[in-house]
Coordinates of N, CA and C in Angstrom, one line a residue:
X82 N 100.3 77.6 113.7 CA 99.3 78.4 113.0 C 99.8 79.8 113.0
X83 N 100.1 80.7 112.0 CA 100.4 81.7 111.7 C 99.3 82.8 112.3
X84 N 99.9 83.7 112.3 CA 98.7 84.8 112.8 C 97.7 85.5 111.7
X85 N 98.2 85.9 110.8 CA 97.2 85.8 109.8 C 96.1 84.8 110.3
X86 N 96.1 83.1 110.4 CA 95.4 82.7 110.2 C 94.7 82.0 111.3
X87 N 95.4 82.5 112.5 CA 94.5 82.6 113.9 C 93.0 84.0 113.7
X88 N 94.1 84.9 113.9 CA 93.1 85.8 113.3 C 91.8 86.1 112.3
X89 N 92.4 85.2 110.9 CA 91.0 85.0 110.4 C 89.7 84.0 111.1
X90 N 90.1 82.9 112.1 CA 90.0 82.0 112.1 C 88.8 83.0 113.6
X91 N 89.7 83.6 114.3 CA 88.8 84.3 115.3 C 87.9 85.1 114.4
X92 N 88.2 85.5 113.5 CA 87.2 86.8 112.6 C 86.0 86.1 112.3
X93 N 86.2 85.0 111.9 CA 85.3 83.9 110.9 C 84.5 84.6 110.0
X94 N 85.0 85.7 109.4 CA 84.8 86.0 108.0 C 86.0 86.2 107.1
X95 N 85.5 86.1 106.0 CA 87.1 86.2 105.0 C 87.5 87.3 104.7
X96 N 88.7 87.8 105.2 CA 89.4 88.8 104.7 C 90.6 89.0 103.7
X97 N 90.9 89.9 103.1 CA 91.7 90.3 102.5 C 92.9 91.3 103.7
X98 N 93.5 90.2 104.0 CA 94.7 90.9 105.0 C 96.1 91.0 104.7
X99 N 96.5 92.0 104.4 CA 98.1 92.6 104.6 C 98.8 92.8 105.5
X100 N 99.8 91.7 105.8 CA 101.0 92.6 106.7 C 102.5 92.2 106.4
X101 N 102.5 93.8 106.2 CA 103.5 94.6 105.1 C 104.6 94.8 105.7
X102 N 104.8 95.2 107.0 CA 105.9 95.9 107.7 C 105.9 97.0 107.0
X103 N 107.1 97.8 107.6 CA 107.0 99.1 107.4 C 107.2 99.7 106.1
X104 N 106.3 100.4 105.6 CA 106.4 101.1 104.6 C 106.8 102.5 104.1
X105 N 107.2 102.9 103.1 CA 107.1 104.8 103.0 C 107.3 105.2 101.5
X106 N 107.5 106.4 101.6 CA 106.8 107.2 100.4 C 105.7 107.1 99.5
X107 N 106.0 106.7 98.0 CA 105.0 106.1 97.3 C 104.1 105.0 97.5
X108 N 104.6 104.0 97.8 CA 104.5 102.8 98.0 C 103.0 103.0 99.5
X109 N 103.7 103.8 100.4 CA 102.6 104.0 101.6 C 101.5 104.7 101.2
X110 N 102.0 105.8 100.4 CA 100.8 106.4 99.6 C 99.4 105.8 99.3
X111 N 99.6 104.9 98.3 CA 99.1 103.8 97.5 C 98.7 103.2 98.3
X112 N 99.2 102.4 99.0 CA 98.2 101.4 100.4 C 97.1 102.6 101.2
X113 N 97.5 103.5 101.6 CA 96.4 104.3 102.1 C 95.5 104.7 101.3
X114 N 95.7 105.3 100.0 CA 94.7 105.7 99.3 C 93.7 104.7 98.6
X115 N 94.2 103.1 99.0 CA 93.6 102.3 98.0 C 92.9 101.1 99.4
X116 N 93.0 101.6 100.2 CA 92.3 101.0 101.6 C 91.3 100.8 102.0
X117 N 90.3 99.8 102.2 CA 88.8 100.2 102.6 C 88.8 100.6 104.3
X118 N 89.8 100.4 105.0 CA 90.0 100.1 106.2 C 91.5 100.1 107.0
X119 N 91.6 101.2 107.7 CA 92.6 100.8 108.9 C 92.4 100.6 109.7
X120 N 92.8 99.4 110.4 CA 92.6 98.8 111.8 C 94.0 99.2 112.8
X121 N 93.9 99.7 113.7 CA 94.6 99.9 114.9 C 94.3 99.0 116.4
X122 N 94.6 98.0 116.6 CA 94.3 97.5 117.8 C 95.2 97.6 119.2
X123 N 96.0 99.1 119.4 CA 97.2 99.2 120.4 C 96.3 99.4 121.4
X124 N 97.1 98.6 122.4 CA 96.8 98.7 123.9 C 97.0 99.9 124.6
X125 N 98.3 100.2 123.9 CA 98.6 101.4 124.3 C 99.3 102.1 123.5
X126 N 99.7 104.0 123.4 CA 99.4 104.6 122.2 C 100.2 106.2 122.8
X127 N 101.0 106.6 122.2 CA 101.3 107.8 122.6 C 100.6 108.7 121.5
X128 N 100.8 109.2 120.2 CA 100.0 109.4 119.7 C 100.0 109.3 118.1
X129 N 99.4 108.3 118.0 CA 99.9 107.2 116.6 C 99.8 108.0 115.0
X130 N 101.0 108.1 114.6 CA 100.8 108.6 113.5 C 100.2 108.1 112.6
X131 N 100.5 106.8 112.6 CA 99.6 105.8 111.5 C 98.2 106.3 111.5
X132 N 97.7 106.3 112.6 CA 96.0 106.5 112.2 C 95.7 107.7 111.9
X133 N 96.6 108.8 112.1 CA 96.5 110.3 111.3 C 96.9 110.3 110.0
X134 N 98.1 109.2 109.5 CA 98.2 109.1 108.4 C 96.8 108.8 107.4
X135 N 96.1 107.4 108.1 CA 95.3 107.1 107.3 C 94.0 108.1 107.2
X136 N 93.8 108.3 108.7 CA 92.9 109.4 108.1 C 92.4 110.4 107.5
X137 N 93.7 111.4 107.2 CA 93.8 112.2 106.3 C 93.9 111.7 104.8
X138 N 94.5 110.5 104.6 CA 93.8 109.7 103.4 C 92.3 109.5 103.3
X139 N 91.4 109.8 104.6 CA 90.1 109.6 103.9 C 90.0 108.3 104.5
X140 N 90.3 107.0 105.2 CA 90.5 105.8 105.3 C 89.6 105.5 106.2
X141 N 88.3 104.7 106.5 CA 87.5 104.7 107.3 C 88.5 104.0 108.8
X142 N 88.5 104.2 110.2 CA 89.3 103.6 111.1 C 88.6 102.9 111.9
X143 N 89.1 101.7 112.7 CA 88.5 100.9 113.9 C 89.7 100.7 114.4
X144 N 89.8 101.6 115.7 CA 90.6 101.0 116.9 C 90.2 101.4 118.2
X145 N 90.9 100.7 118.8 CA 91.0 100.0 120.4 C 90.3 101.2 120.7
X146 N 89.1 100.9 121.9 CA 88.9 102.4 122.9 C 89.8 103.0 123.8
X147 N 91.2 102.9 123.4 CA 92.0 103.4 124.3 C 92.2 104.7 124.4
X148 N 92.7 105.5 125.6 CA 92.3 106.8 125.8 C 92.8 107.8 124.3
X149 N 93.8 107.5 124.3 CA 94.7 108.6 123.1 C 94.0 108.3 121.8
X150 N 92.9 107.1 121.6 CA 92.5 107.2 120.1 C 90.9 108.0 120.5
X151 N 90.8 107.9 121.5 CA 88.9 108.5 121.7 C 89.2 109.9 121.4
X152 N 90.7 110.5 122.1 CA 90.9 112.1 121.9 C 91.3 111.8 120.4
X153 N 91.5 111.5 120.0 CA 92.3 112.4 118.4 C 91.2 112.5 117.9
X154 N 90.9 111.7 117.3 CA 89.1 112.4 116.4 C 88.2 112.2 116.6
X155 N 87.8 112.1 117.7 CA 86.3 112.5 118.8 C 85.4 111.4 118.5
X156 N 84.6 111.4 117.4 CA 83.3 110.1 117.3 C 83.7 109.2 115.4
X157 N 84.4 110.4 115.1 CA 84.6 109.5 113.9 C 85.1 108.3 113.4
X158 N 86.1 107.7 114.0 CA 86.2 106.7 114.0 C 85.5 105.5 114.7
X159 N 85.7 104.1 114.3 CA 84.5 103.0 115.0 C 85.7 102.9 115.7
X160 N 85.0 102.2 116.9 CA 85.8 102.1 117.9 C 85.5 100.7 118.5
X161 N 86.2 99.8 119.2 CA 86.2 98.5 120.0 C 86.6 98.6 121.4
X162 N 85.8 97.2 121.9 CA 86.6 97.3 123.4 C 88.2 97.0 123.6
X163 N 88.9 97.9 124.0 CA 90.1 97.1 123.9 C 90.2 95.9 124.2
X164 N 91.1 95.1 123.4 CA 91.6 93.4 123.8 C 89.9 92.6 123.8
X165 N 89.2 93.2 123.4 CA 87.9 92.4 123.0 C 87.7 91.7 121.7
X166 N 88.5 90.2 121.6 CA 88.1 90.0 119.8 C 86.7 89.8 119.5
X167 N 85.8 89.5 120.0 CA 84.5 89.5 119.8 C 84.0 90.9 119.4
X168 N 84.4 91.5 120.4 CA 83.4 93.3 119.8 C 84.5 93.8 118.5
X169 N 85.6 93.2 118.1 CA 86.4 93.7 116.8 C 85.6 92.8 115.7
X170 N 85.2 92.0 115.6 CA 84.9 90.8 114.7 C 83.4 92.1 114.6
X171 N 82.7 91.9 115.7 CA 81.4 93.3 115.4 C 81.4 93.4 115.0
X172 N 82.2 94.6 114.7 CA 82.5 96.0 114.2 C 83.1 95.9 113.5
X173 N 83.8 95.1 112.4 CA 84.1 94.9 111.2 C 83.0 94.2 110.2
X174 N 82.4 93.3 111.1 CA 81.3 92.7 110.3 C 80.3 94.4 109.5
X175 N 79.8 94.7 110.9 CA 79.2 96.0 110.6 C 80.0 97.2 109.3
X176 N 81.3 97.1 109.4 CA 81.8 98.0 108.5 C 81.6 97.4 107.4
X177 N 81.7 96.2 107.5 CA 82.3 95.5 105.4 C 80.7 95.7 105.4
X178 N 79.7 95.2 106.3 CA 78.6 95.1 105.8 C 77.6 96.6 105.1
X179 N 78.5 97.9 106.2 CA 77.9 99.2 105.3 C 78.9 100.2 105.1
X180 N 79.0 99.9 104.0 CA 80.0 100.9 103.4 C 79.6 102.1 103.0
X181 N 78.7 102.1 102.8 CA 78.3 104.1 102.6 C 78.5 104.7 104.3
X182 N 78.2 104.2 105.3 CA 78.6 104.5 106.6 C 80.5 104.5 106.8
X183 N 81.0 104.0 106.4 CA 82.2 103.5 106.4 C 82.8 104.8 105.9
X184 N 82.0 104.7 104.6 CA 82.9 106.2 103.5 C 82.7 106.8 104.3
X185 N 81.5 107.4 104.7 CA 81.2 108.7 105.0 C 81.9 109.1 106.8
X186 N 82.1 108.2 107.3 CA 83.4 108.1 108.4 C 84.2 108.6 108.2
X187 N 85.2 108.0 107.1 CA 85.9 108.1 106.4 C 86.3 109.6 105.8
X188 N 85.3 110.2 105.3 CA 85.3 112.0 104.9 C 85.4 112.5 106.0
X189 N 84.7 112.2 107.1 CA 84.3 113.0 108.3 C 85.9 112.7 109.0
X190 N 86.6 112.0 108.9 CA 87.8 112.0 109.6 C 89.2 112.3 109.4
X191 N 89.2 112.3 107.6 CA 89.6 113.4 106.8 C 89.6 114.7 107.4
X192 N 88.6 115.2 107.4 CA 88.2 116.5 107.6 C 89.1 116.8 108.9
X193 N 88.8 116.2 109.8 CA 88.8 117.0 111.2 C 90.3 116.3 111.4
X194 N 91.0 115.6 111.2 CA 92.5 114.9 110.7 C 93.5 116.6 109.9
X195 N 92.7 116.7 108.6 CA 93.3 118.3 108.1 C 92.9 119.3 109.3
X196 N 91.6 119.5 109.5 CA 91.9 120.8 110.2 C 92.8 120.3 111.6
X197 N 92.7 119.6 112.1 CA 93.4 119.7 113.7 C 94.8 119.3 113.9
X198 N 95.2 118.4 112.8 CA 96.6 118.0 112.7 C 97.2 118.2 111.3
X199 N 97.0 119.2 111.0 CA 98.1 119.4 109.9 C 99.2 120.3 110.3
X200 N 100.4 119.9 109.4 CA 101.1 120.4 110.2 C 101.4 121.9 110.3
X201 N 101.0 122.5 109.7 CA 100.6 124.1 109.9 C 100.2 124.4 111.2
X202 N 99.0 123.3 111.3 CA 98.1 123.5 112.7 C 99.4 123.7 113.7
X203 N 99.7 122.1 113.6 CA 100.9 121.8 115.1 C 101.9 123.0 115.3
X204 N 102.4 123.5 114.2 CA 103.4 124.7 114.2 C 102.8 125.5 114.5
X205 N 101.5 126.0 114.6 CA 101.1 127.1 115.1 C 100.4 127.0 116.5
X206 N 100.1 125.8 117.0 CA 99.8 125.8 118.1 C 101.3 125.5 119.1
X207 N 102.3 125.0 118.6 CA 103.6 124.8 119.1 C 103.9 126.3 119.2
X208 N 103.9 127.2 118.6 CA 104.3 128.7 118.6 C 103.8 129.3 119.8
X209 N 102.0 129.2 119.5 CA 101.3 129.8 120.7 C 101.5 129.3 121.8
X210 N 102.5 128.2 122.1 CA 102.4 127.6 123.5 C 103.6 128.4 123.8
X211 N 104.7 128.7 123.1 CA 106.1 129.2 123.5 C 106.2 130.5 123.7
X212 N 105.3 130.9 123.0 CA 105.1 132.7 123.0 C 105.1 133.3 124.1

């Protein structure tokens, strides 16, 4: 059984799943901007660009409660118990189910994604640390 289809099979709702391997420029663009959803499920995380990527696309997020995703954008993202497929299956049900909650996630993580990690930010707070 493929993973895809363990996965659906734990989800037991139908999804529309991609996996792409690694992508970039245009092409990643386009997947982010046309996303209803990024899922992150790492155990462990130094500090994942992917979910800042999607963010700052606007991209509503569900990952793991592990420490380094609770700090990057504080409550906006949904969050799961890690290694819990039950409470992931949740919290997706709940997302597909409300999507005006989802969007508005979604802006709200945007936002605080541009102001706190852009890269302007990081260069200026990398400055004030060396100064």
């Amino acid at each position: 059984m493929t993973t895809k289809t363990k996965l659906k099979k734990y989800l037991k709702i139908i999804l529309i799943l991609f996996f792409l391997g690694a992508q970039q420029g245009k092409t990643l663009k386009s997947l982010y901007s046309n996303a209803y959803l990024f899922v992150n499920p790492s155990e462990q995380e130094g500090l994942p660009l992917t979910v800042l990527e999607a963010a700052s696309f606007g991209v509503p997020l569900l990952l793991s409660n592990i420490d380094i995703h609770c700090l990057m954008l504080k409550d906006f993202p949904f969050f799961f118990e890690d290694r819990n497929i039950i409470d992931l299956e949740k919290n997706l049900k709940f997302i597909l189910e409300n999507p005006e909650i989802a969007f508005d996630r979604g802006k709200k993580n945007k936002s605080y994604a541009w102001r706190k990690y852009s890269w302007d930010k990081v260069v200026e707070k990398i400055i004030l640390k060396y100064n």
